Every structure is written in structure tokens, then in C-alpha cells.
Tab-separated table of C-alpha atoms in Angstrom:
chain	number	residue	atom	x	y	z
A	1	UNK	CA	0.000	0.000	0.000
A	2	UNK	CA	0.736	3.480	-1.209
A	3	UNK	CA	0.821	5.993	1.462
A	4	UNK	CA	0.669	9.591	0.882
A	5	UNK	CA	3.254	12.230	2.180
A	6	UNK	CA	1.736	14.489	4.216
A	7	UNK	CA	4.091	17.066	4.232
A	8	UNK	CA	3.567	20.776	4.130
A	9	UNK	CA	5.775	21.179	0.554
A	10	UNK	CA	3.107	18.555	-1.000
A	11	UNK	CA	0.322	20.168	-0.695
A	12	UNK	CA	-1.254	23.268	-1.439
A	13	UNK	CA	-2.696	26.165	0.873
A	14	UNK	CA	-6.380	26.507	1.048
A	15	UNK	CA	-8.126	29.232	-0.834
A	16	UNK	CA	-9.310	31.606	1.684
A	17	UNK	CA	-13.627	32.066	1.381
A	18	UNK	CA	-15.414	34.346	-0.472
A	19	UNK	CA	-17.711	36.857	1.115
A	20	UNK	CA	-20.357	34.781	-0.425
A	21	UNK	CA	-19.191	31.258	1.294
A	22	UNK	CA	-18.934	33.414	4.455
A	23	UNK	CA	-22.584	34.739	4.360
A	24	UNK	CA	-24.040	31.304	4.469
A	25	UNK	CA	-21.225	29.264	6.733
A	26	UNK	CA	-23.191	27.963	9.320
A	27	UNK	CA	-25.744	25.824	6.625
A	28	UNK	CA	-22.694	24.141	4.963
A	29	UNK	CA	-23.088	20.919	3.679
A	30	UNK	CA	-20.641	19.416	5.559
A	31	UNK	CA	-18.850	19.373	9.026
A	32	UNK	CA	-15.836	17.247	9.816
A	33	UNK	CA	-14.619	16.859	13.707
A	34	UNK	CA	-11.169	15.992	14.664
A	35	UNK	CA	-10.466	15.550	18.526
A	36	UNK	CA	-6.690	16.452	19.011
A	37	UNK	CA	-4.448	15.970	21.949
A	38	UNK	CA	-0.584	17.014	21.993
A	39	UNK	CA	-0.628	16.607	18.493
A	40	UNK	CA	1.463	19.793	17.790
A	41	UNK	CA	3.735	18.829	15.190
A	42	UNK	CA	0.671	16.783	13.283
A	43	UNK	CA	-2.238	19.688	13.054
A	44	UNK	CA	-0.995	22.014	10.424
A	45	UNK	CA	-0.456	19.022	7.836
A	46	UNK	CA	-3.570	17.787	9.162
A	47	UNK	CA	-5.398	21.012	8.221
A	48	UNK	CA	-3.605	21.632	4.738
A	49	UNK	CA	-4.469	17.879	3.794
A	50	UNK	CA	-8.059	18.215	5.179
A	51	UNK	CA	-8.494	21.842	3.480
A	52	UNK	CA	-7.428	20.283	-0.141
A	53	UNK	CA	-9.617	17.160	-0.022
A	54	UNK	CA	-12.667	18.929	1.735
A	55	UNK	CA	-11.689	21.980	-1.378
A	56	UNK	CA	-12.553	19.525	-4.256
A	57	UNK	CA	-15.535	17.969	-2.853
A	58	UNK	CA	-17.529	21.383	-4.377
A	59	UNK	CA	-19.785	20.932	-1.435
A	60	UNK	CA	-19.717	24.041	1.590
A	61	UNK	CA	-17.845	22.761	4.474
A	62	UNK	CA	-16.122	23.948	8.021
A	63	UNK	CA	-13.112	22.155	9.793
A	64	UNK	CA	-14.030	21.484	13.755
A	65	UNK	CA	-10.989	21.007	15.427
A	66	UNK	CA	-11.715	20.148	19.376
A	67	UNK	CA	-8.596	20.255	21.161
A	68	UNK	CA	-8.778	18.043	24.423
A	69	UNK	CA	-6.716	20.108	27.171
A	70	UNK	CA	-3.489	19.906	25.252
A	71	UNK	CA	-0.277	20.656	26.838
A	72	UNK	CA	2.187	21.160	24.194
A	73	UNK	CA	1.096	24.413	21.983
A	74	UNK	CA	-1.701	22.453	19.782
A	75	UNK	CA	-3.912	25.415	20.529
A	76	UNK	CA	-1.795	27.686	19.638
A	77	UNK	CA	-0.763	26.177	16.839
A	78	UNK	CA	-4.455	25.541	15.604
A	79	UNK	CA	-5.062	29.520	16.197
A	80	UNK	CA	-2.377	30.788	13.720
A	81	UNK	CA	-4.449	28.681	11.271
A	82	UNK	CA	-7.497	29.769	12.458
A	83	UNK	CA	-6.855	33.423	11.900
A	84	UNK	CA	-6.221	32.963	8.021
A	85	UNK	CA	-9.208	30.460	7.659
A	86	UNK	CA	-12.660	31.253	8.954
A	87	UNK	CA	-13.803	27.928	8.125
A	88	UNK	CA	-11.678	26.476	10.536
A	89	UNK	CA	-13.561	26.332	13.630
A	90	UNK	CA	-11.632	25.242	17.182
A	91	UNK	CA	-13.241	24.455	20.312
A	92	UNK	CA	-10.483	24.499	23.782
A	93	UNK	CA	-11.526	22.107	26.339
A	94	UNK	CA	-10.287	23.749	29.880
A	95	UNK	CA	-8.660	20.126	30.824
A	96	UNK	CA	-8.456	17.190	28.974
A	97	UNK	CA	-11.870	15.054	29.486
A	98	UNK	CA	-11.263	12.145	26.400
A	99	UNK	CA	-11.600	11.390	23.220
A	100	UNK	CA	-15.790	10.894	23.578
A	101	UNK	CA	-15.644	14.863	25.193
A	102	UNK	CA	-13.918	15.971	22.255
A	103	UNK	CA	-16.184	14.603	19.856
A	104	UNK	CA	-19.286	15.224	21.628
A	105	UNK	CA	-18.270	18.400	21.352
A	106	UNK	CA	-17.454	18.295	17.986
A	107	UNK	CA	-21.079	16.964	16.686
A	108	UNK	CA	-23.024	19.625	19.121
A	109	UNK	CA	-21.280	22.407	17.025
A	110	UNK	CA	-21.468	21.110	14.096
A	111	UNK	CA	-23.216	23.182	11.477
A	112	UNK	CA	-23.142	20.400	8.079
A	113	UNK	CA	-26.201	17.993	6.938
A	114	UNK	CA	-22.906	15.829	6.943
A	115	UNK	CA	-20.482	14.921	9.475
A	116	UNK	CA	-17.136	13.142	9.704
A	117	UNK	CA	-15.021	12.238	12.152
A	118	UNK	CA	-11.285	11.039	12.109
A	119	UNK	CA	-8.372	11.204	14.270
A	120	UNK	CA	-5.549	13.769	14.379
A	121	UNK	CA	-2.745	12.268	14.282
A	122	UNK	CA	-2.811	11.668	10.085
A	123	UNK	CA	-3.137	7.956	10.667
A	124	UNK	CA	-6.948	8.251	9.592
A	125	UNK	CA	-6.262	9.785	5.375
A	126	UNK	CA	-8.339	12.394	4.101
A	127	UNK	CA	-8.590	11.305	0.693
A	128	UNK	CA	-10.834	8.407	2.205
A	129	UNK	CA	-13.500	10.713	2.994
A	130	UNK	CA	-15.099	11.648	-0.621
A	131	UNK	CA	-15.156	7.636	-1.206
A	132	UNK	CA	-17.283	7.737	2.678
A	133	UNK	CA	-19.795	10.833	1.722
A	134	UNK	CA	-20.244	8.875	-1.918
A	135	UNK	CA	-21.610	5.261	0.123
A	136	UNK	CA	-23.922	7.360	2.605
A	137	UNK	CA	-25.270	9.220	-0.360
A	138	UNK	CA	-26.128	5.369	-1.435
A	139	UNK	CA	-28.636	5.877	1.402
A	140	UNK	CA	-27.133	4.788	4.419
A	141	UNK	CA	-26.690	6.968	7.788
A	142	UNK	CA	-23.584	6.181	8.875
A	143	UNK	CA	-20.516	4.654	7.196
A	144	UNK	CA	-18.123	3.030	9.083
A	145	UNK	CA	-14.078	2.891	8.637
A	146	UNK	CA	-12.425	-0.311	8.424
A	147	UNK	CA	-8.752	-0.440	8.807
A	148	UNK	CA	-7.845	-3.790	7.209
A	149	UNK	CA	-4.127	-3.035	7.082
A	150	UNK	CA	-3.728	-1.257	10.124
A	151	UNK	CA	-0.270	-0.183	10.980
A	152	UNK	CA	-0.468	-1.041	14.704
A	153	UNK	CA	1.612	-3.276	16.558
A	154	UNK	CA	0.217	-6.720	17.674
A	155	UNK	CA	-0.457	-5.354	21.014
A	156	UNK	CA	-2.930	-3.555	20.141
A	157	UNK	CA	-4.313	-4.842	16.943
A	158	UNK	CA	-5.125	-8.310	19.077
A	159	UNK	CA	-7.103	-7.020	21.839
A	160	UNK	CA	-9.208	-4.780	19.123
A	161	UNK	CA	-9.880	-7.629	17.413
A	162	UNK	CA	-11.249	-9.198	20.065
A	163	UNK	CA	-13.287	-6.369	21.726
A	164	UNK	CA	-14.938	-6.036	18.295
A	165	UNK	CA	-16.142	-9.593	18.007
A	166	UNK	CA	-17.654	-9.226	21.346
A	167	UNK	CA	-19.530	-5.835	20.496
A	168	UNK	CA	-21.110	-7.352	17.364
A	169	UNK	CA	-21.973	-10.341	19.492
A	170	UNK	CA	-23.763	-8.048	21.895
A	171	UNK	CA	-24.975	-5.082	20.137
A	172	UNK	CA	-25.826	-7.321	16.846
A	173	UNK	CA	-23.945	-4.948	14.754
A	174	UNK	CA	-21.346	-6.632	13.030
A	175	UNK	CA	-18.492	-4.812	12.155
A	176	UNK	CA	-14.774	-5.501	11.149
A	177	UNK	CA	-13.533	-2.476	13.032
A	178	UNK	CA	-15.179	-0.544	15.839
A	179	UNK	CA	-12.523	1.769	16.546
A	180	UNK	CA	-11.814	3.526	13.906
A	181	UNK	CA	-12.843	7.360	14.448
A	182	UNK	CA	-13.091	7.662	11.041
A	183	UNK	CA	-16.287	8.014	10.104
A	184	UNK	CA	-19.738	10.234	7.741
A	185	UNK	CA	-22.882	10.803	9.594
A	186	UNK	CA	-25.744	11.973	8.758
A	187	UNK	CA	-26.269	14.950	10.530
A	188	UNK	CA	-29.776	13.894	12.387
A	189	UNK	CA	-28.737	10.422	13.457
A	190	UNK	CA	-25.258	11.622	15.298
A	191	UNK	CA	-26.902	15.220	16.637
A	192	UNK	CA	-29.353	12.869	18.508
A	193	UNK	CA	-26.741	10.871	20.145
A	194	UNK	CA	-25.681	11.259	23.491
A	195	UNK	CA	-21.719	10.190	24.509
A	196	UNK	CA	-21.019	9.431	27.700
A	197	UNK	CA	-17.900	7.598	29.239
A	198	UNK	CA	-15.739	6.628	26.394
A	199	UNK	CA	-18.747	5.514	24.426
A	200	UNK	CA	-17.354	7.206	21.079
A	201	UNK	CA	-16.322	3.445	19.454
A	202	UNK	CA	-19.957	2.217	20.710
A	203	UNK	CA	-21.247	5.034	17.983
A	204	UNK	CA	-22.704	2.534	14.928
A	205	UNK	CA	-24.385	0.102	17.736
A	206	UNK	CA	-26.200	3.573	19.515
A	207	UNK	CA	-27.014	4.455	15.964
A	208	UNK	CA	-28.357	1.149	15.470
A	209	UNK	CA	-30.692	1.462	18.459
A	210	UNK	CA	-32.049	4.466	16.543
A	211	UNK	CA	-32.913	2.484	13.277
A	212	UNK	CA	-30.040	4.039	11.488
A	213	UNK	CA	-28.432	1.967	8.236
A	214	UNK	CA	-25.199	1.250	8.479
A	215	UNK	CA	-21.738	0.379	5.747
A	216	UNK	CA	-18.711	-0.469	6.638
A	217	UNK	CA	-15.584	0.030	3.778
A	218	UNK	CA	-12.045	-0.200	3.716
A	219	UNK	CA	-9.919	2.727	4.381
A	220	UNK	CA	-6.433	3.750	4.511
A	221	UNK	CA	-4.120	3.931	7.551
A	222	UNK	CA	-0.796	4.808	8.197
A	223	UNK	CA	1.967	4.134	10.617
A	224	UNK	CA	2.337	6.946	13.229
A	225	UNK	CA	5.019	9.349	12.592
A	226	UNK	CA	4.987	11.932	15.462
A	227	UNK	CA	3.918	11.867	19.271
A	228	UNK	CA	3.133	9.097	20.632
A	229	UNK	CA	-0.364	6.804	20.993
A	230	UNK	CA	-2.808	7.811	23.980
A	231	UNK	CA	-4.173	4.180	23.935
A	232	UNK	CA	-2.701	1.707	26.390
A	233	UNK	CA	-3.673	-2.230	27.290
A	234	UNK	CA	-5.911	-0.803	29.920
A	235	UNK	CA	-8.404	0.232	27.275
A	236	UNK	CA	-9.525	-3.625	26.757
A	237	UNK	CA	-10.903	-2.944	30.106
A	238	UNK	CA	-12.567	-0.047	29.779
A	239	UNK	CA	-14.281	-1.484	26.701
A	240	UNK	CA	-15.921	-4.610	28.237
A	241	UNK	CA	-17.329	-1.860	31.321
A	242	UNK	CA	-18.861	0.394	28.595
A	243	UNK	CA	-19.987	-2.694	26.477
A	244	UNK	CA	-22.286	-3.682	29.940
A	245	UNK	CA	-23.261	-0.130	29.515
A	246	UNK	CA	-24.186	-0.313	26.184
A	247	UNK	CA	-25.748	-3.064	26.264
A	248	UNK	CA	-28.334	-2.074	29.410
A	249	UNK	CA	-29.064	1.033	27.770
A	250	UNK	CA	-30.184	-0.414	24.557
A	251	UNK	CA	-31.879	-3.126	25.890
A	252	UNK	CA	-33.459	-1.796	29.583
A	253	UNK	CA	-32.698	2.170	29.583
A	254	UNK	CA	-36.163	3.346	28.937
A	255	UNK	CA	-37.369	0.095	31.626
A	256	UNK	CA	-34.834	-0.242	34.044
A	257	UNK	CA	-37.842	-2.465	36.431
A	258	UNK	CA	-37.360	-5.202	34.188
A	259	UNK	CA	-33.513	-5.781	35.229
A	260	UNK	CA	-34.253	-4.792	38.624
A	261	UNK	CA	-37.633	-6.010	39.697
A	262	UNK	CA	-36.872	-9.609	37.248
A	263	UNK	CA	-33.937	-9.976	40.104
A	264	UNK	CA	-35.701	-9.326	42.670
A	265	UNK	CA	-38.321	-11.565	41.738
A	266	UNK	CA	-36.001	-14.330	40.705
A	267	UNK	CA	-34.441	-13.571	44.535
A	268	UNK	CA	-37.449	-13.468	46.122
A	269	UNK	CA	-38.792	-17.131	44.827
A	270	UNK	CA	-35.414	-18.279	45.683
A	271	UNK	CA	-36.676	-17.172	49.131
A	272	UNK	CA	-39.563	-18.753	49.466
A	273	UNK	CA	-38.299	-21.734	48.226
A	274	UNK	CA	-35.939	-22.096	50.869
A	275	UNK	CA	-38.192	-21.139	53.025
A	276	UNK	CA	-40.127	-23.830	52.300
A	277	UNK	CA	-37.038	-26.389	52.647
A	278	UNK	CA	-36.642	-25.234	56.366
A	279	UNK	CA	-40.976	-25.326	56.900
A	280	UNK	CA	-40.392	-29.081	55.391
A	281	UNK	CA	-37.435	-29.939	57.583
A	282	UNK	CA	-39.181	-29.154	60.834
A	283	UNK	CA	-42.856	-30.814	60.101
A	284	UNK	CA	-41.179	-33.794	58.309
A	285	UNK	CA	-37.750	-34.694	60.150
A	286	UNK	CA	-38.320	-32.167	63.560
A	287	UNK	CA	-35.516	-29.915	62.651
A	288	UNK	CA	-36.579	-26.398	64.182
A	289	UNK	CA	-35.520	-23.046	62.280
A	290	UNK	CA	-33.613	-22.327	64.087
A	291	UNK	CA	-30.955	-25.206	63.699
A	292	UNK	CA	-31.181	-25.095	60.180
A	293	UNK	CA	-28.812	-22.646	58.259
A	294	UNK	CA	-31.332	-22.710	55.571
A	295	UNK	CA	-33.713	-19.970	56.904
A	296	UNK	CA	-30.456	-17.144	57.013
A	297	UNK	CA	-30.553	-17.985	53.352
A	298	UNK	CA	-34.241	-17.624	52.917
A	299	UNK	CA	-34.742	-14.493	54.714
A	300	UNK	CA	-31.387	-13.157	52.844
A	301	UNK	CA	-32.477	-13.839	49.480
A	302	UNK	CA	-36.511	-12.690	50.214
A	303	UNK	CA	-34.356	-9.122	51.934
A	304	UNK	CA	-32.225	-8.685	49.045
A	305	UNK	CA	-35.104	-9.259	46.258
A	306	UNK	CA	-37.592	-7.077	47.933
A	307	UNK	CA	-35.010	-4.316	47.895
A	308	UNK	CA	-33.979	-4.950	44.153
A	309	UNK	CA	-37.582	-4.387	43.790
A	310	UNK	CA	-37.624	-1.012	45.169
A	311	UNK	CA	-34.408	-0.026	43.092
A	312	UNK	CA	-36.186	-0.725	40.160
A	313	UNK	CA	-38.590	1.647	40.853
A	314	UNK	CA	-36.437	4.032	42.137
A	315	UNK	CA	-34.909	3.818	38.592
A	316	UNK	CA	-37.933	4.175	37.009
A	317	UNK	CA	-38.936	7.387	38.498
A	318	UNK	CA	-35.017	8.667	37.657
A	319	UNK	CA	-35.434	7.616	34.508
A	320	UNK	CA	-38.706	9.648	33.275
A	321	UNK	CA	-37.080	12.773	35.300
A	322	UNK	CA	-33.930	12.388	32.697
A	323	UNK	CA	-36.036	12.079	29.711
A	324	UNK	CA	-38.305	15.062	30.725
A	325	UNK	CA	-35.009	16.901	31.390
A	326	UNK	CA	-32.095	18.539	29.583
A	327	UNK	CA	-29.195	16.371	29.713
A	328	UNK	CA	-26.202	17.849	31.637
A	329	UNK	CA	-22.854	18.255	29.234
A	330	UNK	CA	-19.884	16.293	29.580
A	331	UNK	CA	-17.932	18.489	29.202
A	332	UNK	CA	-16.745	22.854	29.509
A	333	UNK	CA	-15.038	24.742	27.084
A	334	UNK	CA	-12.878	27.598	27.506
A	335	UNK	CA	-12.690	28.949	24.136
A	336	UNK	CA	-14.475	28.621	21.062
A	337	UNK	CA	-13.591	30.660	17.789
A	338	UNK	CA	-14.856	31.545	14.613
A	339	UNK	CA	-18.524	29.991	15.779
A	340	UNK	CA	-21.337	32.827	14.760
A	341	UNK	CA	-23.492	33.840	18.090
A	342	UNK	CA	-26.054	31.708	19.375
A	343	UNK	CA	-29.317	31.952	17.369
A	344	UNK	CA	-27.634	32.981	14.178
């Protein structure tokens, strides 16, 4: 495989926007969101590369660059760019909260019928994205990434490999490659998406909960050539947590009594039963209660069910308050440029 250089001297400098592309900018056609973190020495190829390949779409489009509490002048960096491009949009998270903040963030500002997402660290290429936007405009909502030759070492190309077997088997989506961020959405299926946690890689299976259709096709990626990754082994972990999260919310989030009260239930007849070992016991062999370690478990089990019950309902009641309410952000910004006022 072919990869492209990425290098400044390759590639030529976006044309700045007319007065006319200005006028309209916040009903472009598309958005794309990149989440960066100490990616200093990546985000001005980045933005070159993303500016030419967004430039011959001939579709209206801004550049949403969220940068996740970045210690090592990204911002700045970002801001020298931003001042010659108005279509370059950045969004300064006060600390860094993860990559699901960033691209929460991302999507909520985004102004395009279109979105897509990718990674900042050029690994994800550009020049994948018309071939994305051309399979949703086959009439699918999202389109999926699939690195098929990732350039990853072992260590982290086996674990990912497993974790997305075991989503599909879950979630019933079935796809080669969960985690790659790049991704095309259409606009009313990801704006109607709530991230929490690190739920970002969970984003076809929530879209799938909505009815969305979903593609998968293969795209480019390329070995890392600056920084570091952010990604350790402990990630496997944090997967399998969010995939029991996941998987209650698409299954019992709008009727959390089923998981709790079935429980209790199931608790509470274990109860009984043994309550009605110990009854037997005394009026068939004359073993009194309270020599038989079988009524500690009876009582425990009835105890334990009834108050499952109650946390069901609890939940319940929690449950329509959050759906009657607005939901509270994940995360606070301390700068956003080149977005028009709110209402515009």
C-alpha cells in the first residue's frame, strides 16, 4: 500500500472564502470533527491535507478542530491557522476530558447535513473521505471505517480484534472495526446521540438502536510518525465496562424495572423456596428453624429481592425525570472561535 506524504511542501494552501461562502457558513453541507491531543507537530499538515480534499468535494464545508486540554502548543498552533481560515472552527476544552468529550463536542457544534469524524494524528487519510460521503449518499446513515491493514503493533491490533467480536456479538452490529474514528454521519442520526464515558467506538451500535443503516468500507491507515499513541492495554478494560453499559441502555434504559424487579423476583422465589425447605425440615424430620442454616438464606435472598424491587422503581422514576429533562454536558469549554453567536 501506497501511502501519501503528508508534508507541508506537497500540498497546497487553502483558498481563503469568499464573502459569499462566508454569508451562508453555518448551513454548509458538511462538518468534519477531529479531537486532538498534543498533536502539535501533526495539526498544520492535518489542516492543509483536510483543506485540499474537503476543497474539491464542491460541497460548503467547516473544519471542527476540538482540542482536548493539550499541553504542548496544539492550541496555539491551531489559532495561527485559524486566523487565516474562517472555516476552521476550534473548540479548547479547559482540561483534557477524552476522546468521547472531544467529539461530543465536535457533533453539538457542528453546522453540516454531513459529518465526519477522524483522528488527528494523520493515521486516519483524508482522501478516504469523498469515497465515505459517496456510500452514505447510497442511502445509508452512517458509514463506518475499516482499517484492514492497520499499521499497529500486535499489542494492540489483538485485543481490538477481540473487543470487536464481542460488540457485534452483543450489540448485533457486526463490524470488522469498531474503533476507527473515522467516520460520515448523517447529521440527524449523530446530533441525537448522546456520549457518555468513552462511548465514542460504541457510535454505529447507539445508531443502530435508533434504526439508522449502516456500511462499513475499507480505508487507509498509516503508521504513526509523530507523538506518541494515547491508547494503552488498559483500554480492553474499559471497553468490556462500557460494552455492559451499552448493552443495558439499549436493551433496559427506557425500563430499568425489568432488570431490577426480574432480580428481585427471581431472589425473592429463591426465598420462598428455601423457606419452604426449612418449613419441610421441621414438620417432616423435627428440625426447628432455628438449627437449620437454611432460613439465614431464605430471609437473605426474600431481603435482598424485595429491595432490588424497590431499586427498580427508584430507577424508574429517575429515569422519566432524565427524559423530561435537559441532559447535563460532559464536558466545559474555555474557548471557542470563529462559531457565529447563538441563534444565528
Amino acid at each position: 500500500m501506497e501511502y501519501p506524504d503528508f508534508r507541508m511542501s506537497t500540498l497546497r494552501a487553502p483558498t481563503r472564502p469568499t464573502a459569499l461562502e462566508l454569508e451562508g457558513e453555518r448551513q454548509v453541507e458538511l462538518s468534519i470533527v477531529v479531537p486532538v491531543y498534543d498533536e502539535v507537530e501533526t495539526v498544520e499538515p492535518l489542516y492543509r491535507a483536510l483543506s485540499e480534499t474537503a476543497g474539491r468535494l464542491g460541497r460548503s464545508y467547516e473544519l471542527i478542530l476540538v482540542d482536548d486540554g493539550s499541553t504542548d502548543g496544539t492550541y496555539a498552533a491551531l489559532s495561527r491557522l485559524a486566523e487565516e481560515d474562517p472555516r476552521l472552527r476550534l473548540i479548547q476544552f479547559r482540561r483534557n476530558f477524552g476522546q468521547t468529550a472531544a467529539m461530543a463536542a465536535g457533533f453539538d457544534h457542528a453546522g453540516g447535513k454531513v459529518v465526519v469524524s477522524l483522528d488527528g494524528d494523520l493515521q486516519n487519510d483524508p482522501e478516504d473521505i469523498p469515497r465515505l460521503l459517496d456510500r452514505l449518499d447510497e442511502g445509508y446513515d452512517l458509514v463506518s471505517g475499516w482499517r484492514r491493514d492497520r499499521q499497529d503493533s500486535a499489542i494492540r491490533r489483538i485485543p481490538s480484534r477481540l473487543a470487536n467480536w464481542l460488540i457485534g456479538r452483543v450489540t448485533g452490529v457486526h463490524l470488522h472495526d469498531y474503533g476507527c474514528t473515522l467516520k460520515a454521519y448523517r447529521a440527524e442520526v449523530i446530533k441525537e446521540t448522546r456520549l457518555y464515558g468513552e462511548q465514542h467506538r460504541f457510535l454505529p451500535a447507539l445508531a443502530h438502536l435508533m434504526g439508522a443503516r449502516i456500511a462499513e468500507i475499507e480505508v487507509r491507515h498509516h503508521p504513526r510518525r509523530f507523538g506518541r499513541s494515547k491508547y494503552g492495554i488498559g483500554r480492553t478494560f474499559k471497553v468490556l465496562l462500557d460494552l455492559m453499559t451499552l448493552k443495558f441502555l439499549g436493551d433496559y434504559s427506557t425500563k430499568p424495572i425489568y432488570v431490577f424487579g426480574g432480580s428481585g423476583i427471581l431472589l425473592c422465589s429463591g426465598g420462598i423456596v428455601a423457606g419452604g425447605y426449612v418449613l419441610y425440615e421441621k414438620y417432616a424430620n423435627g428440625v426447628y428453624a432455628y438449627k437449620n442454616p437454611a432460613i439465614l438464606l431464605a430471609v437473605f435472598l426474600f431481603l435482598l429481592g424485595v429491595t432490588l424491587i424497590f431499586m427498580g422503581l427508584l430507577a424508574e422514576l429517575i429515569i422519566r425525570t432524565h427524559h423530561q429533562s435537559h441532559a447535563r454536558p460532559t464536558y466545559w469549554i474555555r474557548e471557542a472561535r470563529n462559531f457565529p453567536p447563538s441563534g444565528e
